[in-house]
PDB file of C-alpha atoms in Angstrom:
ATOM      1  CA  GLU C   1      25.525 -11.834  -8.521  1.00  0.00           C
ATOM      2  CA  THR C   2      22.699  -9.705  -9.789  1.00  0.00           C
ATOM      3  CA  GLY C   3      20.739  -6.671  -8.617  1.00  0.00           C
ATOM      4  CA  VAL C   4      21.678  -4.640  -5.567  1.00  0.00           C
ATOM      5  CA  THR C   5      23.573  -6.346  -2.750  1.00  0.00           C
ATOM      6  CA  GLN C   6      24.027  -4.940   0.743  1.00  0.00           C
ATOM      7  CA  THR C   7      26.373  -6.161   3.457  1.00  0.00           C
ATOM      8  CA  PRO C   8      26.120  -6.859   6.267  1.00  0.00           C
ATOM      9  CA  ARG C   9      22.450  -7.791   6.581  1.00  0.00           C
ATOM     10  CA  HIS C  10      22.523  -7.208  10.338  1.00  0.00           C
ATOM     11  CA  LEU C  11      24.803  -5.028  12.454  1.00  0.00           C
ATOM     12  CA  VAL C  12      24.898  -4.302  16.156  1.00  0.00           C
ATOM     13  CA  MET C  13      27.232  -1.537  17.232  1.00  0.00           C
ATOM     14  CA  GLY C  14      27.983   0.492  20.320  1.00  0.00           C
ATOM     15  CA  MET C  15      27.698   4.242  20.365  1.00  0.00           C
ATOM     16  CA  THR C  16      31.487   4.668  20.300  1.00  0.00           C
ATOM     17  CA  ASN C  17      32.108   2.212  17.461  1.00  0.00           C
ATOM     18  CA  LYS C  18      32.924   2.942  13.831  1.00  0.00           C
ATOM     19  CA  LYS C  19      31.416   0.698  11.192  1.00  0.00           C
ATOM     20  CA  SER C  20      30.593   0.802   7.495  1.00  0.00           C
ATOM     21  CA  LEU C  21      27.684  -0.415   5.407  1.00  0.00           C
ATOM     22  CA  LYS C  22      28.405  -1.568   1.880  1.00  0.00           C
ATOM     23  CA  CYS C  23      26.237  -1.563  -1.220  1.00  0.00           C
ATOM     24  CA  GLU C  24      27.077  -2.956  -4.654  1.00  0.00           C
ATOM     25  CA  GLN C  25      24.943  -2.857  -7.774  1.00  0.00           C
ATOM     26  CA  HIS C  26      25.366  -5.083 -10.827  1.00  0.00           C
ATOM     27  CA  LEU C  27      22.798  -3.324 -13.015  1.00  0.00           C
ATOM     28  CA  GLY C  28      25.043  -0.877 -14.852  1.00  0.00           C
ATOM     29  CA  HIS C  29      23.339   2.061 -13.180  1.00  0.00           C
ATOM     30  CA  ASN C  30      25.001   5.397 -12.536  1.00  0.00           C
ATOM     31  CA  ALA C  31      22.917   6.741  -9.660  1.00  0.00           C
ATOM     32  CA  MET C  32      22.905   5.361  -6.125  1.00  0.00           C
ATOM     33  CA  TYR C  33      20.927   6.239  -3.031  1.00  0.00           C
ATOM     34  CA  TRP C  34      20.778   5.652   0.705  1.00  0.00           C
ATOM     35  CA  TYR C  35      17.372   5.470   2.359  1.00  0.00           C
ATOM     36  CA  LYS C  36      16.536   5.089   6.054  1.00  0.00           C
ATOM     37  CA  GLN C  37      13.527   3.129   7.293  1.00  0.00           C
ATOM     38  CA  SER C  38      12.754   3.763  10.946  1.00  0.00           C
ATOM     39  CA  ALA C  39       9.894   2.265  12.895  1.00  0.00           C
ATOM     40  CA  LYS C  40       6.710   4.334  12.630  1.00  0.00           C
ATOM     41  CA  LYS C  41       8.216   6.717  10.053  1.00  0.00           C
ATOM     42  CA  PRO C  42       8.101   6.810   6.264  1.00  0.00           C
ATOM     43  CA  LEU C  43      11.184   5.815   4.330  1.00  0.00           C
ATOM     44  CA  GLU C  44      13.482   8.825   4.069  1.00  0.00           C
ATOM     45  CA  LEU C  45      15.959   9.603   1.334  1.00  0.00           C
ATOM     46  CA  MET C  46      19.342  10.372   2.910  1.00  0.00           C
ATOM     47  CA  PHE C  47      21.876  10.777   0.106  1.00  0.00           C
ATOM     48  CA  VAL C  48      21.972  10.786  -3.694  1.00  0.00           C
ATOM     49  CA  TYR C  49      25.018  10.097  -5.847  1.00  0.00           C
ATOM     50  CA  ASN C  50      25.080  10.676  -9.606  1.00  0.00           C
ATOM     51  CA  PHE C  51      28.187   9.468 -11.470  1.00  0.00           C
ATOM     52  CA  LYS C  52      30.016   9.147  -8.106  1.00  0.00           C
ATOM     53  CA  GLU C  53      29.265  12.740  -7.142  1.00  0.00           C
ATOM     54  CA  GLN C  54      27.032  13.544  -4.208  1.00  0.00           C
ATOM     55  CA  THR C  55      24.121  15.614  -5.445  1.00  0.00           C
ATOM     56  CA  GLU C  56      21.859  15.514  -2.432  1.00  0.00           C
ATOM     57  CA  ASN C  57      22.215  15.371   1.346  1.00  0.00           C
ATOM     58  CA  ASN C  58      18.861  15.632   3.071  1.00  0.00           C
ATOM     59  CA  SER C  59      20.076  17.256   6.291  1.00  0.00           C
ATOM     60  CA  VAL C  60      21.668  14.045   7.496  1.00  0.00           C
ATOM     61  CA  PRO C  61      23.805  14.348  10.662  1.00  0.00           C
ATOM     62  CA  SER C  62      27.556  14.251  10.091  1.00  0.00           C
ATOM     63  CA  ARG C  63      27.872  10.999  12.057  1.00  0.00           C
ATOM     64  CA  PHE C  64      26.695   9.416   8.781  1.00  0.00           C
ATOM     65  CA  SER C  65      29.358   9.768   6.107  1.00  0.00           C
ATOM     66  CA  PRO C  66      28.688   8.374   2.616  1.00  0.00           C
ATOM     67  CA  GLU C  67      31.319   7.401   0.088  1.00  0.00           C
ATOM     68  CA  CYS C  68      30.902   6.476  -3.566  1.00  0.00           C
ATOM     69  CA  PRO C  69      34.243   5.375  -5.085  1.00  0.00           C
ATOM     70  CA  ASN C  70      32.649   4.345  -8.402  1.00  0.00           C
ATOM     71  CA  SER C  71      29.197   3.983  -9.926  1.00  0.00           C
ATOM     72  CA  SER C  72      28.844   0.402  -8.684  1.00  0.00           C
ATOM     73  CA  HIS C  73      29.748   0.822  -5.021  1.00  0.00           C
ATOM     74  CA  LEU C  74      28.317   2.914  -2.220  1.00  0.00           C
ATOM     75  CA  PHE C  75      29.320   2.968   1.422  1.00  0.00           C
ATOM     76  CA  LEU C  76      27.835   4.506   4.523  1.00  0.00           C
ATOM     77  CA  HIS C  77      30.412   5.099   7.232  1.00  0.00           C
ATOM     78  CA  LEU C  78      28.980   5.268  10.726  1.00  0.00           C
ATOM     79  CA  HIS C  79      30.558   6.761  13.848  1.00  0.00           C
ATOM     80  CA  THR C  80      29.331   7.913  17.243  1.00  0.00           C
ATOM     81  CA  LEU C  81      25.771   6.847  16.508  1.00  0.00           C
ATOM     82  CA  GLN C  82      22.817   7.219  18.840  1.00  0.00           C
ATOM     83  CA  PRO C  83      20.230   4.579  19.737  1.00  0.00           C
ATOM     84  CA  GLU C  84      17.639   6.504  17.673  1.00  0.00           C
ATOM     85  CA  ASP C  85      19.768   5.777  14.590  1.00  0.00           C
ATOM     86  CA  SER C  86      18.711   2.145  14.832  1.00  0.00           C
ATOM     87  CA  ALA C  87      16.837   1.418  11.596  1.00  0.00           C
ATOM     88  CA  LEU C  88      16.854  -0.489   8.326  1.00  0.00           C
ATOM     89  CA  TYR C  89      19.206   1.201   5.886  1.00  0.00           C
ATOM     90  CA  LEU C  90      18.337   0.565   2.263  1.00  0.00           C
ATOM     91  CA  CYS C  91      20.528   1.153  -0.738  1.00  0.00           C
ATOM     92  CA  ALA C  92      19.028   1.700  -4.177  1.00  0.00           C
ATOM     93  CA  SER C  93      20.248   2.370  -7.693  1.00  0.00           C
ATOM     94  CA  SER C  94      18.765   3.701 -10.902  1.00  0.00           C
ATOM     95  CA  SER C  95      19.717   4.635 -14.404  1.00  0.00           C
ATOM     96  CA  LEU C  96      20.149   8.330 -15.083  1.00  0.00           C
ATOM     97  CA  VAL C  97      19.359   7.873 -18.777  1.00  0.00           C
ATOM     98  CA  VAL C  98      15.910   6.427 -18.171  1.00  0.00           C
ATOM     99  CA  ASN C  99      15.314   7.225 -14.528  1.00  0.00           C
ATOM    100  CA  THR C 100      11.930   5.611 -14.060  1.00  0.00           C
ATOM    101  CA  GLU C 101      12.543   3.159 -11.248  1.00  0.00           C
ATOM    102  CA  ALA C 102      14.736   2.507  -8.231  1.00  0.00           C
ATOM    103  CA  PHE C 103      16.063  -0.974  -7.528  1.00  0.00           C
ATOM    104  CA  PHE C 104      16.526  -1.715  -3.841  1.00  0.00           C
ATOM    105  CA  GLY C 105      18.861  -3.959  -1.924  1.00  0.00           C
ATOM    106  CA  GLN C 106      17.752  -6.157   0.973  1.00  0.00           C
ATOM    107  CA  GLY C 107      18.865  -3.608   3.537  1.00  0.00           C
ATOM    108  CA  THR C 108      21.095  -3.608   6.593  1.00  0.00           C
ATOM    109  CA  ARG C 109      19.288  -3.844   9.924  1.00  0.00           C
ATOM    110  CA  LEU C 110      21.313  -1.619  12.277  1.00  0.00           C
ATOM    111  CA  THR C 111      20.946  -1.694  16.035  1.00  0.00           C
ATOM    112  CA  VAL C 112      22.832   0.862  18.116  1.00  0.00           C
ATOM    113  CA  VAL C 113      23.306  -0.128  21.746  1.00  0.00           C
TER     114      VAL C 113
ATOM    115  CA  ALA H   1       7.493  19.473  -3.151  1.00  0.00           C
ATOM    116  CA  GLN H   2       5.561  16.225  -3.169  1.00  0.00           C
ATOM    117  CA  SER H   3       3.840  14.320  -0.411  1.00  0.00           C
ATOM    118  CA  VAL H   4       2.108  10.952  -0.165  1.00  0.00           C
ATOM    119  CA  THR H   5      -0.645   9.866   2.190  1.00  0.00           C
ATOM    120  CA  GLN H   6      -1.642   6.257   2.622  1.00  0.00           C
ATOM    121  CA  LEU H   7      -5.043   6.360   4.161  1.00  0.00           C
ATOM    122  CA  ASP H   8      -4.949   3.043   6.017  1.00  0.00           C
ATOM    123  CA  SER H   9      -2.122   1.898   8.251  1.00  0.00           C
ATOM    124  CA  GLN H  10      -3.495  -1.641   8.558  1.00  0.00           C
ATOM    125  CA  VAL H  11      -5.862  -3.606   6.333  1.00  0.00           C
ATOM    126  CA  PRO H  12      -7.012  -7.036   7.512  1.00  0.00           C
ATOM    127  CA  VAL H  13      -8.742  -9.162   4.902  1.00  0.00           C
ATOM    128  CA  PHE H  14      -9.738 -12.775   4.442  1.00  0.00           C
ATOM    129  CA  GLU H  15      -8.114 -14.987   1.838  1.00  0.00           C
ATOM    130  CA  GLU H  16      -9.707 -14.793  -1.628  1.00  0.00           C
ATOM    131  CA  ALA H  17     -11.431 -11.500  -0.797  1.00  0.00           C
ATOM    132  CA  PRO H  18     -10.761  -8.351  -2.849  1.00  0.00           C
ATOM    133  CA  VAL H  19      -8.609  -5.605  -1.392  1.00  0.00           C
ATOM    134  CA  GLU H  20      -7.948  -1.927  -2.063  1.00  0.00           C
ATOM    135  CA  LEU H  21      -5.064  -0.001  -0.525  1.00  0.00           C
ATOM    136  CA  ARG H  22      -5.550   3.738  -0.802  1.00  0.00           C
ATOM    137  CA  CYS H  23      -2.949   6.336  -1.703  1.00  0.00           C
ATOM    138  CA  ASN H  24      -3.302  10.070  -2.275  1.00  0.00           C
ATOM    139  CA  TYR H  25      -0.504  12.339  -3.361  1.00  0.00           C
ATOM    140  CA  SER H  26       0.145  16.030  -3.815  1.00  0.00           C
ATOM    141  CA  SER H  27       2.508  17.681  -6.242  1.00  0.00           C
ATOM    142  CA  SER H  28       2.792  20.882  -8.235  1.00  0.00           C
ATOM    143  CA  VAL H  29       4.713  19.134 -11.053  1.00  0.00           C
ATOM    144  CA  SER H  30       4.318  16.025 -13.175  1.00  0.00           C
ATOM    145  CA  VAL H  31       5.106  12.892 -11.226  1.00  0.00           C
ATOM    146  CA  TYR H  32       5.683   9.191 -11.498  1.00  0.00           C
ATOM    147  CA  LEU H  33       3.744   6.989  -9.072  1.00  0.00           C
ATOM    148  CA  PHE H  34       4.818   3.660  -7.615  1.00  0.00           C
ATOM    149  CA  TRP H  35       3.697   0.855  -5.366  1.00  0.00           C
ATOM    150  CA  TYR H  36       6.368  -1.187  -3.601  1.00  0.00           C
ATOM    151  CA  VAL H  37       5.946  -4.268  -1.416  1.00  0.00           C
ATOM    152  CA  GLN H  38       8.135  -5.240   1.517  1.00  0.00           C
ATOM    153  CA  TYR H  39       8.062  -8.739   2.979  1.00  0.00           C
ATOM    154  CA  PRO H  40       9.438  -9.247   6.510  1.00  0.00           C
ATOM    155  CA  ASN H  41      13.185  -8.687   6.742  1.00  0.00           C
ATOM    156  CA  GLN H  42      13.410  -7.874   3.053  1.00  0.00           C
ATOM    157  CA  GLY H  43      14.037  -4.849   0.880  1.00  0.00           C
ATOM    158  CA  LEU H  44      11.495  -3.204  -1.392  1.00  0.00           C
ATOM    159  CA  GLN H  45      10.165  -4.862  -4.514  1.00  0.00           C
ATOM    160  CA  LEU H  46       8.406  -2.871  -7.212  1.00  0.00           C
ATOM    161  CA  LEU H  47       4.812  -3.979  -7.771  1.00  0.00           C
ATOM    162  CA  LEU H  48       3.897  -1.486 -10.474  1.00  0.00           C
ATOM    163  CA  LYS H  49       4.466   2.046 -11.659  1.00  0.00           C
ATOM    164  CA  TYR H  50       2.635   4.786 -13.511  1.00  0.00           C
ATOM    165  CA  LEU H  51       4.765   6.941 -15.792  1.00  0.00           C
ATOM    166  CA  SER H  52       2.267   8.213 -18.372  1.00  0.00           C
ATOM    167  CA  GLY H  53      -0.423   7.013 -20.738  1.00  0.00           C
ATOM    168  CA  SER H  54      -3.096   4.545 -19.685  1.00  0.00           C
ATOM    169  CA  THR H  55      -4.341   5.286 -16.203  1.00  0.00           C
ATOM    170  CA  LEU H  56      -4.857   1.602 -15.355  1.00  0.00           C
ATOM    171  CA  VAL H  57      -1.557  -0.031 -14.570  1.00  0.00           C
ATOM    172  CA  LYS H  58      -1.079  -3.757 -14.120  1.00  0.00           C
ATOM    173  CA  GLY H  59       1.721  -5.124 -12.024  1.00  0.00           C
ATOM    174  CA  ILE H  60       3.118  -8.340 -10.657  1.00  0.00           C
ATOM    175  CA  ASN H  61       1.263 -10.867  -8.505  1.00  0.00           C
ATOM    176  CA  GLY H  62      -2.147  -9.847  -9.890  1.00  0.00           C
ATOM    177  CA  PHE H  63      -2.093  -6.292  -8.534  1.00  0.00           C
ATOM    178  CA  GLU H  64      -3.288  -3.260 -10.452  1.00  0.00           C
ATOM    179  CA  ALA H  65      -3.620   0.436  -9.719  1.00  0.00           C
ATOM    180  CA  GLU H  66      -5.499   3.322 -11.235  1.00  0.00           C
ATOM    181  CA  PHE H  67      -4.107   6.809 -11.588  1.00  0.00           C
ATOM    182  CA  ASN H  68      -6.759   9.453 -11.018  1.00  0.00           C
ATOM    183  CA  LYS H  69      -5.361  12.900 -11.700  1.00  0.00           C
ATOM    184  CA  SER H  70      -8.455  14.846 -10.651  1.00  0.00           C
ATOM    185  CA  GLN H  71      -8.549  13.108  -7.277  1.00  0.00           C
ATOM    186  CA  THR H  72      -4.746  12.875  -7.019  1.00  0.00           C
ATOM    187  CA  SER H  73      -5.047   9.232  -6.107  1.00  0.00           C
ATOM    188  CA  PHE H  74      -3.276   6.009  -7.033  1.00  0.00           C
ATOM    189  CA  HIS H  75      -5.134   3.202  -5.275  1.00  0.00           C
ATOM    190  CA  LEU H  76      -3.855  -0.374  -5.406  1.00  0.00           C
ATOM    191  CA  ARG H  77      -6.279  -3.260  -5.947  1.00  0.00           C
ATOM    192  CA  LYS H  78      -6.305  -7.018  -6.144  1.00  0.00           C
ATOM    193  CA  PRO H  79      -9.498  -8.980  -6.859  1.00  0.00           C
ATOM    194  CA  SER H  80      -8.559 -12.010  -4.760  1.00  0.00           C
ATOM    195  CA  VAL H  81      -5.750 -12.047  -2.198  1.00  0.00           C
ATOM    196  CA  HIS H  82      -3.638 -14.934  -0.976  1.00  0.00           C
ATOM    197  CA  ILE H  83      -1.973 -15.586   2.351  1.00  0.00           C
ATOM    198  CA  SER H  84       1.339 -14.886   0.612  1.00  0.00           C
ATOM    199  CA  ASP H  85       0.240 -11.285  -0.062  1.00  0.00           C
ATOM    200  CA  THR H  86       0.670 -10.517   3.635  1.00  0.00           C
ATOM    201  CA  ALA H  87       3.276  -7.756   3.655  1.00  0.00           C
ATOM    202  CA  GLU H  88       3.728  -4.003   3.952  1.00  0.00           C
ATOM    203  CA  TYR H  89       2.861  -1.916   0.918  1.00  0.00           C
ATOM    204  CA  PHE H  90       4.312   1.488   0.168  1.00  0.00           C
ATOM    205  CA  CYS H  91       3.027   4.118  -2.215  1.00  0.00           C
ATOM    206  CA  ALA H  92       5.666   6.502  -3.529  1.00  0.00           C
ATOM    207  CA  VAL H  93       6.023   9.458  -5.853  1.00  0.00           C
ATOM    208  CA  SER H  94       8.911  10.974  -7.749  1.00  0.00           C
ATOM    209  CA  GLU H  95       9.325  13.897 -10.085  1.00  0.00           C
ATOM    210  CA  TYR H  96       9.459  13.245 -13.799  1.00  0.00           C
ATOM    211  CA  ASN H  97      12.671  11.360 -14.735  1.00  0.00           C
ATOM    212  CA  GLN H  98      13.728  11.204 -11.081  1.00  0.00           C
ATOM    213  CA  GLY H  99      12.544   7.675 -10.429  1.00  0.00           C
ATOM    214  CA  GLY H 100      15.299   7.004  -7.918  1.00  0.00           C
ATOM    215  CA  LYS H 101      14.410   9.936  -5.682  1.00  0.00           C
ATOM    216  CA  LEU H 102      11.251   8.764  -3.991  1.00  0.00           C
ATOM    217  CA  ILE H 103       8.887  10.277  -1.467  1.00  0.00           C
ATOM    218  CA  PHE H 104       7.109   7.498   0.384  1.00  0.00           C
ATOM    219  CA  GLY H 105       3.858   7.187   2.246  1.00  0.00           C
ATOM    220  CA  GLN H 106       3.713   5.717   5.728  1.00  0.00           C
ATOM    221  CA  GLY H 107       2.950   2.237   4.473  1.00  0.00           C
ATOM    222  CA  THR H 108      -0.065  -0.057   4.749  1.00  0.00           C
ATOM    223  CA  GLU H 109       0.239  -3.391   6.494  1.00  0.00           C
ATOM    224  CA  LEU H 110      -1.875  -5.934   4.628  1.00  0.00           C
ATOM    225  CA  SER H 111      -2.767  -8.959   6.718  1.00  0.00           C
ATOM    226  CA  VAL H 112      -4.472 -11.826   4.889  1.00  0.00           C
ATOM    227  CA  LYS H 113      -6.234 -14.304   7.149  1.00  0.00           C
ATOM    228  CA  PRO H 114      -7.336 -17.838   6.225  1.00  0.00           C
TER     229      PRO H 114
END
């Protein structure tokens, strides 16, 4: 596989469920990101990880819990979500040496019911 | 802090006509500028980017953009569009050497009609 891969592509979950989104990059990058794309709103950066360490959390509610076990994998653990959390969640990666571009995955379409 | 404004939320155009999608940005520091395209149910694909140097940037699929520092603009153009160009287009900005940390505009929906 190449590029940035996200699973699952679609997820429907109830407000009391716990689920996780997975992202894997095969580009040798050492920075990974979660973005949220809601209807009628610009894409928003949620979290930034550099060399597995979280360097940025843009005031994201604690019901979203990221995890980065190594530079190739990024997870977003979800619990007690609200219907307004329904969105497309996009993972991206970039090099920290020459950080001139983000490479995006296909996204996970999340619906909270 | 940076911000991006895409001046048109929807642009309808006929096939083979030229198109311009407008983007203005604001920043107090040096920035990189990007245009991404998103096809239905897909992620973002980079069309082109401006890092430095020549202000006219050529990208994939026949698109080009011009960086205008005095007008803080980065408009996207294509001389002749195809039906397959129908998609949503996002302008984005990042600080120097922070190309993964993007601030996006609201997006412009380009609709190409036969």
